[in-house]
Amino acid sequence: MTGGTTMHTPLQEFSQTEQQRTLKRVTFSSFLGNFIEWFDYASYSYLATVIAVAFFPDVDKAVATMYAFAVFALAFLVRPIGAVFWGNMGDKKGRKWALSISILVMSGATFIIGCLPVYALAGMAAPVLLLLCRIVQSFSASGEYAGAATFIAEYAPRQHRGFYCSMVPASTAGGLLVGSLFATAMFAVWGASSDFVVTVGWRIPFWLAGPLGLITHYIRTHLEDSPVYEAMQRQISQQGDEGMQRPIRTLLSRYPRKVLICFGACMLNAVGFYMVLTYIPNYLEVTLSFDPAMASTITTIVLVVYIGLIFVSGRVSDRVGRRRMLIIACVGFVAFTVPAFHLLGTCQFGVVLVTELVMCMILTVNDGTLSSYLTETFPTAVRYSGFAFSFNLANALFGGSASYISFWLINATGDAIAPAYYMIAIGLIALVAMIASHEHTGKDLNDVK
């Protein structure tokens, strides 16, 4: 920045002890909020076959499951709109404001999903209400991941930014893990098609969002925005830089190349994440007729390993660089996805487990690196907007639709490994984007232009 205003880093603003305490609070609040969001998303995904029975009972199981994922995918279309809104608010009114409000809207919509009438009681109104709630949920959630990562990155020491930012995907995996454990336990005790599960059991995780959202809101309202963001606001006030008051316009007019590259990087993350952690468990059950309890058990094991590997990837990226890590992930998905689907087709517990673990490892190389990469790519004035827009546009077009497209490809081609070719195409596009990108690892966020 120019004009004589000194931009301070977090280490300059606080004493070391005070900064450590603040960083822990910021990290915990970001972890918790993102955890709640993804616990609810996981519950929908892992209970998709049950929700399909409740809301689409008049078609066969495979088609009903595809309809349930269609609702999941359609809601993602509002994510770019939410990204524009929350990105603008996060850059104009502050990271804390955006995060504290978005968690209320998201958790409220999630709680209402747990209260919806099923098809037997409300007819077609039931799936319509489900879609409307998912749209509100998706709109509010579009600011959560980007905001949490931005908040952490602007507090974290630059030499450890990758490790601290990996808390965000770790919280995502944590939410998925708890959702998986919930589904596994419920299926093991009552069975996937029992009256309790179909009528009440699937609602419980959605009801939990209410009180958990209120707790997270309270924590976030008692935090301060980062010194990096506060210093930028002081400069805007002193210099009257009107361009910084219109984050999305500034983002698209000044940084279109960065947005395009980040969109390409996020495509692989979007498809890879939903393919590995939410689609494959349903693919095993619906397409390969794999035992639901065994599929949930494998998913649980994979998620435990995933959380540990996420932190490893974040720390390694601090040493070898984000760009190199993301390129490795692209090559990994391109090379291994087709063999992986052939191995899944054996339906042998051990083979399926090892295959999913390898896919998980490749995903964590991407997922544990992406959040820090995106925060280091955009300057402070548009960091939240740039992250939210590129990340959510990719998820809207490719992430939320990954499960639906995968089921559709199988139905259309009759080829059980058709989704693997889709994954490879996405990996190649992301590889081109990363080759065209630049390395910003460890750069002072004040110096990002």
CSV table of C-alpha atoms in Angstrom, one decimal:
chain,number,residue,atom,x,y,z
A,1,MET,CA,0.0,0.0,0.0
A,2,THR,CA,1.1,3.6,-0.6
A,3,GLY,CA,0.5,6.9,1.0
A,4,GLY,CA,2.7,6.6,4.1
A,5,THR,CA,0.4,4.3,6.1
A,6,THR,CA,2.4,1.4,7.6
A,7,MET,CA,0.7,-1.9,7.3
A,8,HIS,CA,1.4,-4.1,10.2
A,9,THR,CA,1.5,-7.9,10.4
A,10,PRO,CA,-0.2,-9.8,13.2
A,11,LEU,CA,3.3,-10.3,14.8
A,12,GLN,CA,3.9,-6.5,14.8
A,13,GLU,CA,0.5,-5.7,16.3
A,14,PHE,CA,0.4,-8.0,19.3
A,15,SER,CA,2.9,-9.3,21.8
A,16,GLN,CA,3.8,-12.9,21.2
A,17,THR,CA,1.7,-14.3,24.1
A,18,GLU,CA,-1.4,-12.2,23.2
A,19,GLN,CA,-1.1,-13.2,19.5
A,20,GLN,CA,-0.9,-16.9,20.4
A,21,ARG,CA,-4.1,-16.6,22.5
A,22,THR,CA,-5.9,-14.6,19.8
A,23,LEU,CA,-4.8,-17.0,17.0
A,24,LYS,CA,-6.1,-20.0,19.1
A,25,ARG,CA,-9.5,-18.3,19.5
A,26,VAL,CA,-9.7,-17.4,15.8
A,27,THR,CA,-8.7,-20.9,14.7
A,28,PHE,CA,-11.2,-22.5,17.1
A,29,SER,CA,-14.1,-20.3,16.0
A,30,SER,CA,-13.3,-20.9,12.4
A,31,PHE,CA,-12.9,-24.6,12.9
A,32,LEU,CA,-16.2,-24.9,14.8
A,33,GLY,CA,-18.3,-22.9,12.3
A,34,ASN,CA,-17.0,-24.8,9.3
A,35,PHE,CA,-17.4,-28.1,11.2
A,36,ILE,CA,-21.1,-27.4,11.8
A,37,GLU,CA,-21.7,-26.5,8.2
A,38,TRP,CA,-20.0,-29.7,6.9
A,39,PHE,CA,-21.6,-31.9,9.6
A,40,ASP,CA,-24.9,-30.9,8.2
A,41,TYR,CA,-23.8,-31.3,4.6
A,42,ALA,CA,-22.4,-34.7,5.5
A,43,SER,CA,-25.6,-35.7,7.1
A,44,TYR,CA,-27.5,-35.0,3.9
A,45,SER,CA,-25.0,-36.8,1.8
A,46,TYR,CA,-24.5,-39.9,3.9
A,47,LEU,CA,-28.3,-40.2,4.6
A,48,ALA,CA,-29.1,-39.4,0.9
A,49,THR,CA,-30.6,-42.9,0.4
A,50,VAL,CA,-32.9,-42.4,3.4
A,51,ILE,CA,-33.8,-38.9,2.5
A,52,ALA,CA,-34.6,-40.2,-1.0
A,53,VAL,CA,-37.2,-42.6,0.5
A,54,ALA,CA,-38.7,-39.9,2.6
A,55,PHE,CA,-39.1,-37.3,-0.1
A,56,PHE,CA,-39.1,-39.4,-3.4
A,57,PRO,CA,-40.9,-42.7,-2.5
A,58,ASP,CA,-42.6,-43.4,-5.8
A,59,VAL,CA,-39.5,-44.2,-7.9
A,60,ASP,CA,-36.8,-47.0,-7.6
A,61,LYS,CA,-33.9,-46.6,-5.2
A,62,ALA,CA,-31.3,-45.5,-7.8
A,63,VAL,CA,-33.5,-42.8,-9.3
A,64,ALA,CA,-34.7,-41.6,-5.9
A,65,THR,CA,-31.1,-41.2,-4.8
A,66,MET,CA,-30.3,-39.3,-8.0
A,67,TYR,CA,-33.2,-37.0,-7.3
A,68,ALA,CA,-31.9,-36.4,-3.7
A,69,PHE,CA,-28.5,-35.5,-5.1
A,70,ALA,CA,-30.2,-33.3,-7.7
A,71,VAL,CA,-31.7,-31.2,-4.9
A,72,PHE,CA,-28.2,-31.2,-3.4
A,73,ALA,CA,-26.7,-30.0,-6.7
A,74,LEU,CA,-29.4,-27.4,-7.6
A,75,ALA,CA,-28.8,-25.6,-4.3
A,76,PHE,CA,-25.2,-25.1,-5.2
A,77,LEU,CA,-26.2,-22.9,-8.1
A,78,VAL,CA,-26.8,-20.0,-5.6
A,79,ARG,CA,-23.3,-20.3,-4.3
A,80,PRO,CA,-21.8,-17.7,-6.6
A,81,ILE,CA,-24.6,-15.2,-5.6
A,82,GLY,CA,-23.8,-16.0,-1.9
A,83,ALA,CA,-20.1,-15.6,-2.7
A,84,VAL,CA,-20.6,-12.1,-4.1
A,85,PHE,CA,-22.7,-11.1,-1.1
A,86,TRP,CA,-20.6,-12.5,1.6
A,87,GLY,CA,-17.3,-11.6,-0.2
A,88,ASN,CA,-18.5,-8.0,-0.5
A,89,MET,CA,-19.6,-7.9,3.1
A,90,GLY,CA,-16.5,-9.6,4.4
A,91,ASP,CA,-14.2,-7.1,2.6
A,92,LYS,CA,-16.4,-4.0,3.4
A,93,LYS,CA,-17.8,-4.7,6.8
A,94,GLY,CA,-15.2,-7.2,8.1
A,95,ARG,CA,-14.5,-10.9,8.3
A,96,LYS,CA,-16.0,-11.2,11.7
A,97,TRP,CA,-19.3,-9.6,10.7
A,98,ALA,CA,-19.8,-11.9,7.6
A,99,LEU,CA,-18.9,-15.0,9.6
A,100,SER,CA,-21.1,-14.3,12.6
A,101,ILE,CA,-24.2,-13.5,10.4
A,102,SER,CA,-23.7,-16.3,7.9
A,103,ILE,CA,-23.6,-19.0,10.6
A,104,LEU,CA,-27.0,-17.9,11.9
A,105,VAL,CA,-28.7,-18.1,8.5
A,106,MET,CA,-27.0,-21.4,7.6
A,107,SER,CA,-27.8,-23.1,10.9
A,108,GLY,CA,-31.4,-21.8,10.9
A,109,ALA,CA,-32.1,-23.2,7.4
A,110,THR,CA,-30.5,-26.5,8.4
A,111,PHE,CA,-32.6,-26.8,11.6
A,112,ILE,CA,-35.8,-26.2,9.5
A,113,ILE,CA,-34.8,-29.1,7.2
A,114,GLY,CA,-35.0,-31.4,10.2
A,115,CYS,CA,-38.6,-30.2,10.7
A,116,LEU,CA,-39.9,-30.6,7.2
A,117,PRO,CA,-42.9,-32.9,6.4
A,118,VAL,CA,-42.1,-35.8,4.2
A,119,TYR,CA,-43.8,-36.7,0.9
A,120,ALA,CA,-46.4,-39.0,2.5
A,121,LEU,CA,-47.7,-35.9,4.4
A,122,ALA,CA,-47.2,-33.0,2.1
A,123,GLY,CA,-46.9,-34.5,-1.4
A,124,MET,CA,-44.8,-32.5,-3.9
A,125,ALA,CA,-44.6,-29.6,-1.4
A,126,ALA,CA,-42.1,-31.7,0.6
A,127,PRO,CA,-39.3,-31.9,-2.0
A,128,VAL,CA,-40.0,-28.2,-2.9
A,129,LEU,CA,-39.5,-27.1,0.7
A,130,LEU,CA,-36.4,-29.3,0.9
A,131,LEU,CA,-35.0,-27.5,-2.1
A,132,LEU,CA,-35.8,-24.0,-0.7
A,133,CYS,CA,-34.1,-24.8,2.6
A,134,ARG,CA,-31.1,-26.2,0.8
A,135,ILE,CA,-30.9,-23.0,-1.3
A,136,VAL,CA,-30.9,-20.8,1.8
A,137,GLN,CA,-28.4,-23.1,3.5
A,138,SER,CA,-26.1,-23.1,0.4
A,139,PHE,CA,-26.4,-19.3,0.1
A,140,SER,CA,-25.2,-18.7,3.6
A,141,ALA,CA,-22.6,-21.4,3.6
A,142,SER,CA,-20.9,-19.9,0.6
A,143,GLY,CA,-19.2,-17.4,2.8
A,144,GLU,CA,-18.1,-19.8,5.5
A,145,TYR,CA,-15.1,-21.7,4.1
A,146,ALA,CA,-13.6,-18.6,2.4
A,147,GLY,CA,-14.2,-16.4,5.4
A,148,ALA,CA,-12.8,-18.9,7.9
A,149,ALA,CA,-9.6,-19.4,5.8
A,150,THR,CA,-9.1,-15.7,5.3
A,151,PHE,CA,-9.6,-15.0,9.0
A,152,ILE,CA,-7.0,-17.5,10.0
A,153,ALA,CA,-4.5,-16.6,7.3
A,154,GLU,CA,-4.6,-12.9,8.3
A,155,TYR,CA,-3.7,-13.9,11.9
A,156,ALA,CA,-1.3,-16.7,11.2
A,157,PRO,CA,2.6,-16.4,11.1
A,158,ARG,CA,3.5,-16.4,7.4
A,159,GLN,CA,6.0,-19.2,7.8
A,160,HIS,CA,3.3,-21.5,9.2
A,161,ARG,CA,0.3,-20.2,7.2
A,162,GLY,CA,-0.2,-23.4,5.3
A,163,PHE,CA,-0.5,-25.4,8.6
A,164,TYR,CA,-2.9,-23.0,10.2
A,165,CYS,CA,-5.1,-22.7,7.1
A,166,SER,CA,-5.2,-26.5,6.9
A,167,MET,CA,-7.5,-26.2,10.0
A,168,VAL,CA,-10.3,-25.2,7.6
A,169,PRO,CA,-10.3,-28.4,5.4
A,170,ALA,CA,-9.6,-30.4,8.6
A,171,SER,CA,-12.8,-29.0,10.1
A,172,THR,CA,-14.6,-29.9,6.9
A,173,ALA,CA,-13.4,-33.5,7.3
A,174,GLY,CA,-14.2,-33.4,11.0
A,175,GLY,CA,-17.8,-32.6,10.1
A,176,LEU,CA,-17.9,-35.3,7.5
A,177,LEU,CA,-16.4,-37.7,10.0
A,178,VAL,CA,-19.0,-37.1,12.7
A,179,GLY,CA,-21.7,-37.3,10.0
A,180,SER,CA,-20.3,-40.6,8.9
A,181,LEU,CA,-20.1,-41.9,12.5
A,182,PHE,CA,-23.7,-40.9,13.0
A,183,ALA,CA,-24.9,-42.7,9.9
A,184,THR,CA,-22.7,-45.7,10.6
A,185,ALA,CA,-24.1,-46.1,14.2
A,186,MET,CA,-27.7,-45.5,13.1
A,187,PHE,CA,-27.5,-48.0,10.3
A,188,ALA,CA,-25.8,-50.6,12.5
A,189,VAL,CA,-28.4,-50.3,15.3
A,190,TRP,CA,-31.6,-49.8,13.3
A,191,GLY,CA,-30.8,-50.6,9.7
A,192,ALA,CA,-30.9,-48.2,6.8
A,193,SER,CA,-34.6,-48.8,6.0
A,194,SER,CA,-36.1,-49.1,9.5
A,195,ASP,CA,-39.1,-47.0,10.4
A,196,PHE,CA,-37.1,-45.0,13.0
A,197,VAL,CA,-34.4,-44.0,10.5
A,198,VAL,CA,-36.8,-43.1,7.8
A,199,THR,CA,-39.2,-41.1,10.0
A,200,VAL,CA,-37.0,-39.6,12.8
A,201,GLY,CA,-33.4,-40.7,12.7
A,202,TRP,CA,-32.3,-38.7,9.6
A,203,ARG,CA,-33.7,-35.5,11.2
A,204,ILE,CA,-31.5,-35.5,14.3
A,205,PRO,CA,-28.3,-34.0,12.8
A,206,PHE,CA,-30.3,-31.2,11.2
A,207,TRP,CA,-31.9,-30.4,14.6
A,208,LEU,CA,-28.4,-30.1,16.2
A,209,ALA,CA,-27.5,-27.2,13.9
A,210,GLY,CA,-29.8,-24.8,15.8
A,211,PRO,CA,-28.0,-24.7,19.2
A,212,LEU,CA,-24.6,-25.2,17.7
A,213,GLY,CA,-25.1,-22.3,15.4
A,214,LEU,CA,-26.0,-20.0,18.3
A,215,ILE,CA,-22.9,-21.0,20.2
A,216,THR,CA,-20.7,-20.3,17.2
A,217,HIS,CA,-22.3,-16.9,16.6
A,218,TYR,CA,-21.6,-16.0,20.2
A,219,ILE,CA,-18.0,-16.9,20.0
A,220,ARG,CA,-17.5,-15.0,16.7
A,221,THR,CA,-19.1,-11.8,18.0
A,222,HIS,CA,-16.5,-11.7,20.7
A,223,LEU,CA,-13.5,-11.7,18.3
A,224,GLU,CA,-11.8,-8.8,16.6
A,225,ASP,CA,-11.0,-8.5,12.9
A,226,SER,CA,-7.4,-9.2,11.9
A,227,PRO,CA,-4.7,-6.4,12.2
A,228,VAL,CA,-4.1,-6.8,8.4
A,229,TYR,CA,-7.7,-6.0,7.7
A,230,GLU,CA,-7.9,-3.2,10.3
A,231,ALA,CA,-4.8,-1.6,8.8
A,232,MET,CA,-6.3,-1.7,5.4
A,233,GLN,CA,-9.5,0.0,6.7
A,234,ARG,CA,-7.4,2.8,8.3
A,235,GLN,CA,-5.7,3.4,4.9
A,236,ILE,CA,-9.1,3.5,3.1
A,237,SER,CA,-10.3,6.0,5.7
A,238,GLN,CA,-7.2,8.2,5.4
A,239,GLN,CA,-6.8,8.0,1.6
A,240,GLY,CA,-10.4,7.7,0.5
A,241,ASP,CA,-9.6,4.8,-1.9
A,242,GLU,CA,-13.1,4.3,-3.3
A,243,GLY,CA,-12.0,1.3,-5.4
A,244,MET,CA,-11.6,-0.7,-2.2
A,245,GLN,CA,-15.2,0.0,-1.3
A,246,ARG,CA,-16.4,-2.1,-4.3
A,247,PRO,CA,-14.6,-5.4,-3.8
A,248,ILE,CA,-16.3,-7.5,-6.5
A,249,ARG,CA,-15.9,-4.8,-9.2
A,250,THR,CA,-12.3,-4.3,-8.2
A,251,LEU,CA,-11.7,-8.1,-8.2
A,252,LEU,CA,-13.1,-8.6,-11.7
A,253,SER,CA,-11.6,-5.5,-13.3
A,254,ARG,CA,-8.1,-5.7,-11.8
A,255,TYR,CA,-7.5,-9.4,-11.2
A,256,PRO,CA,-9.3,-11.4,-13.9
A,257,ARG,CA,-6.3,-13.6,-14.5
A,258,LYS,CA,-6.0,-14.5,-10.8
A,259,VAL,CA,-9.7,-15.3,-10.6
A,260,LEU,CA,-9.5,-17.6,-13.7
A,261,ILE,CA,-6.4,-19.5,-12.4
A,262,CYS,CA,-8.0,-19.9,-8.9
A,263,PHE,CA,-11.2,-21.1,-10.5
A,264,GLY,CA,-9.3,-23.8,-12.3
A,265,ALA,CA,-7.5,-24.8,-9.1
A,266,CYS,CA,-10.8,-25.0,-7.3
A,267,MET,CA,-12.5,-27.1,-9.9
A,268,LEU,CA,-10.3,-30.1,-9.0
A,269,ASN,CA,-10.9,-29.5,-5.3
A,270,ALA,CA,-14.7,-29.3,-5.8
A,271,VAL,CA,-15.0,-32.5,-7.9
A,272,GLY,CA,-12.3,-34.4,-6.0
A,273,PHE,CA,-13.7,-33.6,-2.6
A,274,TYR,CA,-17.3,-34.7,-3.4
A,275,MET,CA,-16.2,-37.6,-5.5
A,276,VAL,CA,-13.9,-39.1,-2.9
A,277,LEU,CA,-15.7,-38.3,0.3
A,278,THR,CA,-19.4,-38.2,-0.5
A,279,TYR,CA,-20.1,-39.8,-3.9
A,280,ILE,CA,-18.0,-43.0,-3.6
A,281,PRO,CA,-19.8,-44.2,-0.4
A,282,ASN,CA,-23.1,-43.9,-2.3
A,283,TYR,CA,-21.6,-45.3,-5.4
A,284,LEU,CA,-20.6,-48.4,-3.5
A,285,GLU,CA,-24.0,-48.9,-2.1
A,286,VAL,CA,-26.3,-47.9,-5.0
A,287,THR,CA,-24.2,-49.0,-8.1
A,288,LEU,CA,-22.2,-51.9,-6.7
A,289,SER,CA,-24.7,-53.1,-4.0
A,290,PHE,CA,-22.0,-52.9,-1.3
A,291,ASP,CA,-23.2,-53.3,2.2
A,292,PRO,CA,-24.2,-49.9,3.6
A,293,ALA,CA,-22.7,-50.5,7.1
A,294,MET,CA,-19.4,-51.6,5.5
A,295,ALA,CA,-19.4,-48.6,3.2
A,296,SER,CA,-19.9,-46.3,6.2
A,297,THR,CA,-17.2,-48.0,8.1
A,298,ILE,CA,-14.7,-47.5,5.3
A,299,THR,CA,-15.7,-43.9,5.0
A,300,THR,CA,-15.1,-43.4,8.7
A,301,ILE,CA,-11.6,-44.9,8.5
A,302,VAL,CA,-10.8,-42.8,5.5
A,303,LEU,CA,-11.9,-39.6,7.1
A,304,VAL,CA,-9.8,-40.2,10.2
A,305,VAL,CA,-6.8,-40.7,8.0
A,306,TYR,CA,-7.8,-37.7,5.9
A,307,ILE,CA,-7.8,-35.3,8.9
A,308,GLY,CA,-4.3,-36.3,9.9
A,309,LEU,CA,-3.0,-36.0,6.3
A,310,ILE,CA,-4.6,-32.6,5.9
A,311,PHE,CA,-2.3,-31.2,8.6
A,312,VAL,CA,0.7,-32.9,7.1
A,313,SER,CA,-0.1,-31.5,3.7
A,314,GLY,CA,-0.5,-28.0,5.1
A,315,ARG,CA,2.9,-28.2,6.9
A,316,VAL,CA,4.7,-29.7,3.9
A,317,SER,CA,3.2,-26.9,1.7
A,318,ASP,CA,4.9,-24.3,4.0
A,319,ARG,CA,8.2,-25.9,3.0
A,320,VAL,CA,7.9,-27.0,-0.7
A,321,GLY,CA,5.4,-24.4,-1.9
A,322,ARG,CA,1.6,-24.4,-2.7
A,323,ARG,CA,2.0,-24.5,-6.4
A,324,ARG,CA,4.1,-27.7,-6.4
A,325,MET,CA,1.7,-29.4,-4.1
A,326,LEU,CA,-1.3,-28.6,-6.2
A,327,ILE,CA,0.4,-29.8,-9.4
A,328,ILE,CA,1.2,-33.1,-7.7
A,329,ALA,CA,-2.5,-33.5,-6.8
A,330,CYS,CA,-3.5,-32.9,-10.4
A,331,VAL,CA,-1.1,-35.5,-11.7
A,332,GLY,CA,-2.2,-38.0,-9.0
A,333,PHE,CA,-5.9,-37.8,-9.9
A,334,VAL,CA,-5.3,-38.0,-13.6
A,335,ALA,CA,-3.1,-41.1,-13.1
A,336,PHE,CA,-4.9,-43.1,-10.4
A,337,THR,CA,-8.7,-42.4,-10.8
A,338,VAL,CA,-9.4,-45.1,-13.5
A,339,PRO,CA,-7.4,-47.8,-11.7
A,340,ALA,CA,-9.2,-46.8,-8.5
A,341,PHE,CA,-12.7,-47.4,-9.9
A,342,HIS,CA,-11.6,-50.8,-11.3
A,343,LEU,CA,-10.4,-51.7,-7.8
A,344,LEU,CA,-13.6,-50.5,-6.2
A,345,GLY,CA,-15.5,-52.8,-8.5
A,346,THR,CA,-14.0,-55.8,-6.7
A,347,CYS,CA,-16.2,-55.1,-3.8
A,348,GLN,CA,-13.6,-56.6,-1.4
A,349,PHE,CA,-13.5,-54.8,1.9
A,350,GLY,CA,-9.7,-54.6,2.1
A,351,VAL,CA,-9.2,-53.6,-1.6
A,352,VAL,CA,-11.9,-50.9,-1.4
A,353,LEU,CA,-10.4,-49.5,1.9
A,354,VAL,CA,-6.9,-49.2,0.5
A,355,THR,CA,-8.2,-47.7,-2.8
A,356,GLU,CA,-10.1,-45.1,-0.9
A,357,LEU,CA,-7.1,-44.3,1.3
A,358,VAL,CA,-4.9,-43.7,-1.7
A,359,MET,CA,-7.6,-41.4,-3.3
A,360,CYS,CA,-7.8,-39.7,0.1
A,361,MET,CA,-4.1,-39.1,0.2
A,362,ILE,CA,-4.1,-37.5,-3.3
A,363,LEU,CA,-7.1,-35.3,-2.2
A,364,THR,CA,-5.4,-34.1,0.9
A,365,VAL,CA,-2.4,-32.9,-1.1
A,366,ASN,CA,-4.8,-30.6,-2.9
A,367,ASP,CA,-7.2,-29.8,0.0
A,368,GLY,CA,-4.6,-29.2,2.6
A,369,THR,CA,-2.9,-26.6,0.4
A,370,LEU,CA,-5.7,-24.8,-1.5
A,371,SER,CA,-7.0,-22.6,1.3
A,372,SER,CA,-3.5,-21.0,2.0
A,373,TYR,CA,-2.9,-20.8,-1.8
A,374,LEU,CA,-6.1,-18.8,-2.3
A,375,THR,CA,-5.5,-16.4,0.6
A,376,GLU,CA,-2.0,-15.7,-0.7
A,377,THR,CA,-3.2,-15.0,-4.3
A,378,PHE,CA,-5.5,-12.0,-3.6
A,379,PRO,CA,-4.7,-8.7,-1.9
A,380,THR,CA,-6.4,-7.8,1.4
A,381,ALA,CA,-9.0,-5.5,-0.2
A,382,VAL,CA,-10.5,-8.3,-2.3
A,383,ARG,CA,-9.1,-11.4,-0.4
A,384,TYR,CA,-12.5,-12.6,0.9
A,385,SER,CA,-14.2,-11.8,-2.4
A,386,GLY,CA,-11.6,-13.4,-4.5
A,387,PHE,CA,-11.5,-16.6,-2.4
A,388,ALA,CA,-15.3,-16.8,-2.1
A,389,PHE,CA,-16.0,-16.1,-5.7
A,390,SER,CA,-13.6,-18.5,-7.3
A,391,PHE,CA,-14.1,-21.3,-4.7
A,392,ASN,CA,-17.9,-21.1,-4.8
A,393,LEU,CA,-18.3,-20.7,-8.5
A,394,ALA,CA,-16.2,-23.9,-9.0
A,395,ASN,CA,-18.3,-25.7,-6.4
A,396,ALA,CA,-21.6,-24.4,-7.9
A,397,LEU,CA,-20.7,-25.6,-11.4
A,398,PHE,CA,-18.7,-28.8,-10.5
A,399,GLY,CA,-18.8,-29.6,-6.8
A,400,GLY,CA,-22.5,-29.9,-5.9
A,401,SER,CA,-23.2,-31.6,-9.2
A,402,ALA,CA,-20.4,-34.1,-8.9
A,403,SER,CA,-22.5,-36.9,-7.4
A,404,TYR,CA,-25.5,-36.2,-9.7
A,405,ILE,CA,-23.3,-36.2,-12.8
A,406,SER,CA,-21.5,-39.3,-11.8
A,407,PHE,CA,-24.8,-41.2,-11.3
A,408,TRP,CA,-26.1,-39.8,-14.6
A,409,LEU,CA,-23.0,-40.8,-16.5
A,410,ILE,CA,-23.4,-44.4,-15.3
A,411,ASN,CA,-27.1,-44.5,-16.3
A,412,ALA,CA,-26.4,-42.9,-19.7
A,413,THR,CA,-23.4,-45.0,-20.7
A,414,GLY,CA,-23.9,-48.2,-18.7
A,415,ASP,CA,-20.2,-48.0,-17.7
A,416,ALA,CA,-19.7,-48.2,-13.9
A,417,ILE,CA,-16.3,-46.3,-14.2
A,418,ALA,CA,-17.6,-43.4,-16.4
A,419,PRO,CA,-17.2,-41.0,-13.4
A,420,ALA,CA,-13.5,-41.7,-13.5
A,421,TYR,CA,-13.1,-40.1,-17.0
A,422,TYR,CA,-15.0,-37.1,-15.8
A,423,MET,CA,-12.5,-36.8,-12.9
A,424,ILE,CA,-9.6,-37.0,-15.2
A,425,ALA,CA,-10.9,-34.2,-17.5
A,426,ILE,CA,-11.2,-32.0,-14.5
A,427,GLY,CA,-7.7,-32.9,-13.3
A,428,LEU,CA,-6.2,-31.9,-16.7
A,429,ILE,CA,-8.0,-28.5,-16.7
A,430,ALA,CA,-6.7,-27.8,-13.1
A,431,LEU,CA,-3.2,-28.9,-14.1
A,432,VAL,CA,-3.2,-26.3,-16.9
A,433,ALA,CA,-4.3,-23.6,-14.4
A,434,MET,CA,-1.6,-24.5,-11.9
A,435,ILE,CA,1.1,-24.5,-14.5
A,436,ALA,CA,0.0,-20.9,-15.4
A,437,SER,CA,0.0,-19.8,-11.8
A,438,HIS,CA,2.7,-18.2,-9.7
A,439,GLU,CA,4.2,-19.2,-6.3
A,440,HIS,CA,3.3,-16.9,-3.3
A,441,THR,CA,4.2,-19.3,-0.4
A,442,GLY,CA,5.2,-17.5,2.7
A,443,LYS,CA,4.6,-14.0,1.3
A,444,ASP,CA,3.6,-11.3,3.6
A,445,LEU,CA,-0.1,-10.8,3.0
A,446,ASN,CA,0.4,-7.0,3.0
A,447,ASP,CA,2.7,-7.4,0.0
A,448,VAL,CA,0.2,-9.3,-2.2
A,449,LYS,CA,-0.7,-7.0,-5.1
